[in-house]
Structure formats: structure tokens, C-alpha cells
Tab-separated table of C-alpha atoms in Angstrom:
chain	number	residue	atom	x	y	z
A	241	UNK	CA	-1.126	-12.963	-16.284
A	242	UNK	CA	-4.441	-13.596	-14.223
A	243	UNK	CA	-6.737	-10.665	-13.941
A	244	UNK	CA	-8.023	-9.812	-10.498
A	245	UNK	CA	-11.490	-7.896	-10.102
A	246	UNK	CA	-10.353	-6.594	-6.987
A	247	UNK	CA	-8.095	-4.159	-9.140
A	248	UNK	CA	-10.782	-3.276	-12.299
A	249	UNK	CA	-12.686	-0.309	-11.988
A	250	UNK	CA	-15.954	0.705	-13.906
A	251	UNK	CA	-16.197	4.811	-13.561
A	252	UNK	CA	-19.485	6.497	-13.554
A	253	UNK	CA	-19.477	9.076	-16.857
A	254	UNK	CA	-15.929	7.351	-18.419
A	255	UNK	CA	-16.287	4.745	-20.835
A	256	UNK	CA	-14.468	1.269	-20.861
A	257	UNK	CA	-12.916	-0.405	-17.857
A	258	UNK	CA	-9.852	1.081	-15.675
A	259	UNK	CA	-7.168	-0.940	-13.869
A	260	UNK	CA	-6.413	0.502	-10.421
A	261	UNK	CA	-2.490	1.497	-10.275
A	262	UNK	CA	-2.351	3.591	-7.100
A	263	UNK	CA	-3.669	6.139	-4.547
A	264	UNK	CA	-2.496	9.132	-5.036
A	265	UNK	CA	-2.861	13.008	-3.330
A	266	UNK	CA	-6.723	13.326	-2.376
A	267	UNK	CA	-7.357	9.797	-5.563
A	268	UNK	CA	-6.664	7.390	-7.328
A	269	UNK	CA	-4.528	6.881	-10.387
A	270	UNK	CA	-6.113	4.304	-12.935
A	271	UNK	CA	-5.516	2.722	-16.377
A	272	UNK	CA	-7.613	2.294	-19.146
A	273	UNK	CA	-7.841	-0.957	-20.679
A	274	UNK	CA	-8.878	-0.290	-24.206
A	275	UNK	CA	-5.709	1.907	-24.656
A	276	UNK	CA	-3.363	1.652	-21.856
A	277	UNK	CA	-3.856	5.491	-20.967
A	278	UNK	CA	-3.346	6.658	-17.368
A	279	UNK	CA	-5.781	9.087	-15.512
A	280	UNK	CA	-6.579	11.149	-12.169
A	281	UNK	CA	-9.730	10.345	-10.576
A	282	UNK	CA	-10.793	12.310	-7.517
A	283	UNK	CA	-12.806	11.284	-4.545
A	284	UNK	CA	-15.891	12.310	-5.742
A	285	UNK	CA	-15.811	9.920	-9.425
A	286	UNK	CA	-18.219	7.333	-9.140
A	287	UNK	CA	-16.140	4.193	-9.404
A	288	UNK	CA	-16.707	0.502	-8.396
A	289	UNK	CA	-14.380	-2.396	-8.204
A	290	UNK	CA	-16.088	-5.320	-10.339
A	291	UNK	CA	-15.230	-7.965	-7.433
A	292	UNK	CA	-18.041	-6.014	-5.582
A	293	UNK	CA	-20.777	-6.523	-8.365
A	294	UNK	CA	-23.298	-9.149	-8.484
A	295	UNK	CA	-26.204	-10.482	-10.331
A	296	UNK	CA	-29.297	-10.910	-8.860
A	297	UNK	CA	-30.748	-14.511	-9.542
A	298	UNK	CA	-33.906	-16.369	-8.209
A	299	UNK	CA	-32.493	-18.348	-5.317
A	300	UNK	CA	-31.844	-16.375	-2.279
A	301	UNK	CA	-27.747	-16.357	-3.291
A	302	UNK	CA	-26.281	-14.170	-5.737
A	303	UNK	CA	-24.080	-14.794	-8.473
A	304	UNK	CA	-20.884	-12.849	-8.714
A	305	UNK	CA	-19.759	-11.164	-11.747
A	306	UNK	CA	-16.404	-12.944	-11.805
A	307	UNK	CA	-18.266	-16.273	-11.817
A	308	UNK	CA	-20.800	-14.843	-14.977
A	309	UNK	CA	-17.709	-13.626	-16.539
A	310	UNK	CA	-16.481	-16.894	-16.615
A	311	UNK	CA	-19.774	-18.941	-17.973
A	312	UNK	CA	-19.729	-15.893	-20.435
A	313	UNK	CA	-16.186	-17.033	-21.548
A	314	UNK	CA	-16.733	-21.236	-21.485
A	315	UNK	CA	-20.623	-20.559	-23.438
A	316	UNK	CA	-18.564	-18.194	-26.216
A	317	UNK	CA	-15.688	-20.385	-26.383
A	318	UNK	CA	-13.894	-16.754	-25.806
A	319	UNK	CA	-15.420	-15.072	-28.632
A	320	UNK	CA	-16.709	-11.633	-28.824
A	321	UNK	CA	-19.939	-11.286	-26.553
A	322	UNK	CA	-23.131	-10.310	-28.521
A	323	UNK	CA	-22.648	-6.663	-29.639
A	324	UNK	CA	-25.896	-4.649	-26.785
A	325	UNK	CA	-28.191	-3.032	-29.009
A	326	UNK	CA	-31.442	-1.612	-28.369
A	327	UNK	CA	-33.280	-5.092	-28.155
A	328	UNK	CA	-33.820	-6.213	-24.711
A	329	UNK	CA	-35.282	-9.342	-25.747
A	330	UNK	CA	-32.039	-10.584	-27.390
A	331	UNK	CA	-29.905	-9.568	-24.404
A	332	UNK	CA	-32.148	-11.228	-22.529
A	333	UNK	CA	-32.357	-14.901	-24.631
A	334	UNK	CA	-28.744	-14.490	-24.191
A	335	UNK	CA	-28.791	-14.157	-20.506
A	336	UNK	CA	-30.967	-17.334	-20.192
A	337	UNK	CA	-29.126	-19.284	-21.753
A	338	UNK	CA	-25.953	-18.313	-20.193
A	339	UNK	CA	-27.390	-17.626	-16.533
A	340	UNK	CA	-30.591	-19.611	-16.418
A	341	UNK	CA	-31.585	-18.508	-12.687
A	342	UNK	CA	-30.753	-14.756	-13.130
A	343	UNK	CA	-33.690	-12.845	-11.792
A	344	UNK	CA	-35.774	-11.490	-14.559
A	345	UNK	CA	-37.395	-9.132	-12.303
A	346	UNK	CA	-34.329	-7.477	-10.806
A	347	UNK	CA	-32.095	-7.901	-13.882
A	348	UNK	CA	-32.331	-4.730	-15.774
A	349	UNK	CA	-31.661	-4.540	-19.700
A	350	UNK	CA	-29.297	-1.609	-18.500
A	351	UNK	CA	-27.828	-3.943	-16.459
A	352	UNK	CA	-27.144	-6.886	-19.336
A	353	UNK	CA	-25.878	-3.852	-21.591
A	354	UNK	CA	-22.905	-3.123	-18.996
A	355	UNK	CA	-22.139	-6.828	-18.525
A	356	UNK	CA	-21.306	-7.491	-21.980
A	357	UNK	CA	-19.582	-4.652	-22.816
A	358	UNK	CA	-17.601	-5.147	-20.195
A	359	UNK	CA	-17.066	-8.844	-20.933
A	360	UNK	CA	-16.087	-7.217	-24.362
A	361	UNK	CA	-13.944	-5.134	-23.163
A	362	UNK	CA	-11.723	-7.403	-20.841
A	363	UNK	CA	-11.782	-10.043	-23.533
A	364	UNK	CA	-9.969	-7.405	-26.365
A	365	UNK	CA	-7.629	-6.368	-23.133
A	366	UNK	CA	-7.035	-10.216	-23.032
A	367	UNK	CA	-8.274	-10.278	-19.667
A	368	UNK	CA	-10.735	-12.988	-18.980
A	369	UNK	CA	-7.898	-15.495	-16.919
A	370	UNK	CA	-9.158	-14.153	-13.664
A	371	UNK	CA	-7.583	-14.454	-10.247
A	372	UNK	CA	-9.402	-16.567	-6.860
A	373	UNK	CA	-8.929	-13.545	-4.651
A	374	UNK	CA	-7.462	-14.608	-1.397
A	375	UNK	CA	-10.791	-14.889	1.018
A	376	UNK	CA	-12.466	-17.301	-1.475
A	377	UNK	CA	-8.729	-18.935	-1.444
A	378	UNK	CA	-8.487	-19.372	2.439
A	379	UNK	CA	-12.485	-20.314	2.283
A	380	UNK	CA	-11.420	-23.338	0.258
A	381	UNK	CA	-8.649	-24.010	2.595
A	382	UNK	CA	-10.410	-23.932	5.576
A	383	UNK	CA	-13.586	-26.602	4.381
A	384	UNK	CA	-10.547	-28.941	3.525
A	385	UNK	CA	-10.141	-31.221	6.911
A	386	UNK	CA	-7.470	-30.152	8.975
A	387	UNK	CA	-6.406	-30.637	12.650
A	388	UNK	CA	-8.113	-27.473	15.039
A	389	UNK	CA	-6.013	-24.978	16.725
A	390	UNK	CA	-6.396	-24.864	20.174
A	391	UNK	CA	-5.168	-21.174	21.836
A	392	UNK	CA	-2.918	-22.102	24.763
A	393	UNK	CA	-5.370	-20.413	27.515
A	394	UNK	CA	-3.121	-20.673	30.147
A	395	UNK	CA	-0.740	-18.092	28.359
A	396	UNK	CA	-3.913	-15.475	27.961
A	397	UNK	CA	-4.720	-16.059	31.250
A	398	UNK	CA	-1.009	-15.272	32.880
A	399	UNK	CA	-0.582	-11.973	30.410
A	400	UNK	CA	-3.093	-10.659	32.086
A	401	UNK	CA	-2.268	-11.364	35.657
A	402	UNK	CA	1.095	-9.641	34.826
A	403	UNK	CA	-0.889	-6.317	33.698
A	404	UNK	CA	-1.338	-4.169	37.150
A	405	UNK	CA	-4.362	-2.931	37.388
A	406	UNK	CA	-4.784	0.541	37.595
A	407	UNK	CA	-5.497	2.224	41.170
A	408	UNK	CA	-9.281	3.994	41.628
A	409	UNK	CA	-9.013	7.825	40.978
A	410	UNK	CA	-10.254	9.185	44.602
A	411	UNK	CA	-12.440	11.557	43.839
A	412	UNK	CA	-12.007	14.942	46.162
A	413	UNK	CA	-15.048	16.449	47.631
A	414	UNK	CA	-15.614	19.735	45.635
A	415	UNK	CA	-18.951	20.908	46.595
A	416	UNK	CA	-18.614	24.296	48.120
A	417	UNK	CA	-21.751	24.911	51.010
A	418	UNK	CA	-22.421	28.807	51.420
A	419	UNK	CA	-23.649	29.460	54.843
């Protein structure tokens, strides 16, 4: 089964990863993925889809997590990501040669900490087969050459000679003169 992003959830103050199952009175119910139990978040939890994280890299684009997660997987050969410790400068010769263009700068230790336990994480959860999400999908489909639509303008343009327009509100005088 292909993992999708879109539906895994890292919560601010909870450890691990959580899949989203589904909304629930004033939340959310999730999963965890290290051991499958389910749990109540409310509104105010801290919690961000990892399809919306990026890494910041020195070209003006930036490099989405999915896409690190994968070079993380094909540079590993799927083994178990480097175990964060307190050494920045490993995490960091790691990152370089994974992600050469990552921005140094903007790319925090704290940062390359999360990434690879969560990298850890989804790989024990057998998780790393990840899903195109649909825009990227339909992005792909529309650069492939295809005939142009044309919208029939002569249908817009009767529609809305059929719609009767609406008749100006007179307006009554209401000023009141006191002699």
C-alpha cells in the first residue's frame, strides 16, 4: 500500500508520526504509526501534514519532504537512517551528501533531527512507497501535449440573455421638511 503525506501528521508535544483517520466532534481522530494506537486531538494540538513541509535549499525552489524522503530511501538502500545524536556535524555530512543544495543557512540541526527520525519512523511502519498526490498527478498530465478545450461561448453568452434582469428599486422620497 502507497503512503500518502497528505494523510501523516507530525503533532507538536507527541512523539512519532500519526496517520489521519477522521474528523471528529470539535478534532481529529489519528493513528500512531509506531504502535497502531488511536487518539483525540483537539483544535488547538499543533499538528502538520508532512505533504506541507519543505526543505529549504540554495536555489530559489524548495525541495519537498516527500521528494528527500525518497533520496533518503534510494542513498540507504532502505536501511535505517543514521540514529540523530547530539553532533550536528554528522547530521549535517549526511545531509550533503544526500541533499547537496540544501541551504546550510536555513537548515537547522533541529530541523535534520526531525527528518530522520521521521524517515525512521515511516521506514519501521513500512511506509516509504509514497503516493503522487493528485495535483502533481494532473500537473504531469497537463505538460503532456493534448488538443485545447475551447468553451462553447455562444452557450455562456445565451444563459445569460435568458436571466431577466432585475428591475431598479425606486427609491421613495423620505425626507420630511418642517416648516
Amino acid at each position: 500500500m502507497k503512503t500518502e503525506l497528505a494523510k501523516i501528521l507530525s503533532i507538536g508535544g507527541q512523539p512519532g508520526l500519526y496517520r489521519y483517520l477522521v474528523h471528529s466532534n470539535g478534532g481529529i481522530v489519528v493513528e500512531s504509526l509506531a504502535d497502531g494506537k488511536r487518539k483525540w486531538m483537539g483544535p488547538s494540538a499543533r499538528m502538520t501534514f508532512l505533504s506541507d513541509i519543505s526543505v529549504y535549499t540554495q536555489t530559489n525552489d524548495e525541495l519537498k519532504l516527500q521528494d528527500v524522503l525518497i533520496r533518503m530511501k534510494d542513498f540507504l538502500q532502505q536501511e535505517q537512517a543514521p540514529v540523530p545524536g547530539k553532533d550536528p556535524a554528522a547530521m549535517a555530512a549526511f545531509f550533503e551528501k544526500v541533499i547537496p543544495e540544501y541551504d546550510r543557512d536555513r537548515f537547522y540541526p533541529s530541523h535534520m533531527k526531525k527528518v530522520l527520525d521521521w524517515y525512521n519512523v515511516l521506514r519501521s511502519a513500512d511506509a516509504l512507497d509514497f503516493e503522487v498526490p493528485a495535483e502533481e498527478a494532473a500537473e504531469d498530465a497537463t505538460e503532456s501535449p493534448a488538443e485545447e478545450i475551447k468553451p462553447d461561448v455562444k452557450a455562456e453568452t445565451k444563459a445569460e440573455a435568458k436571466v431577466p434582469a432585475k428591475p431598479a428599486r425606486s427609491v421613495a422620497n423620505t425626507s420630511k421638511s418642517t416648516a
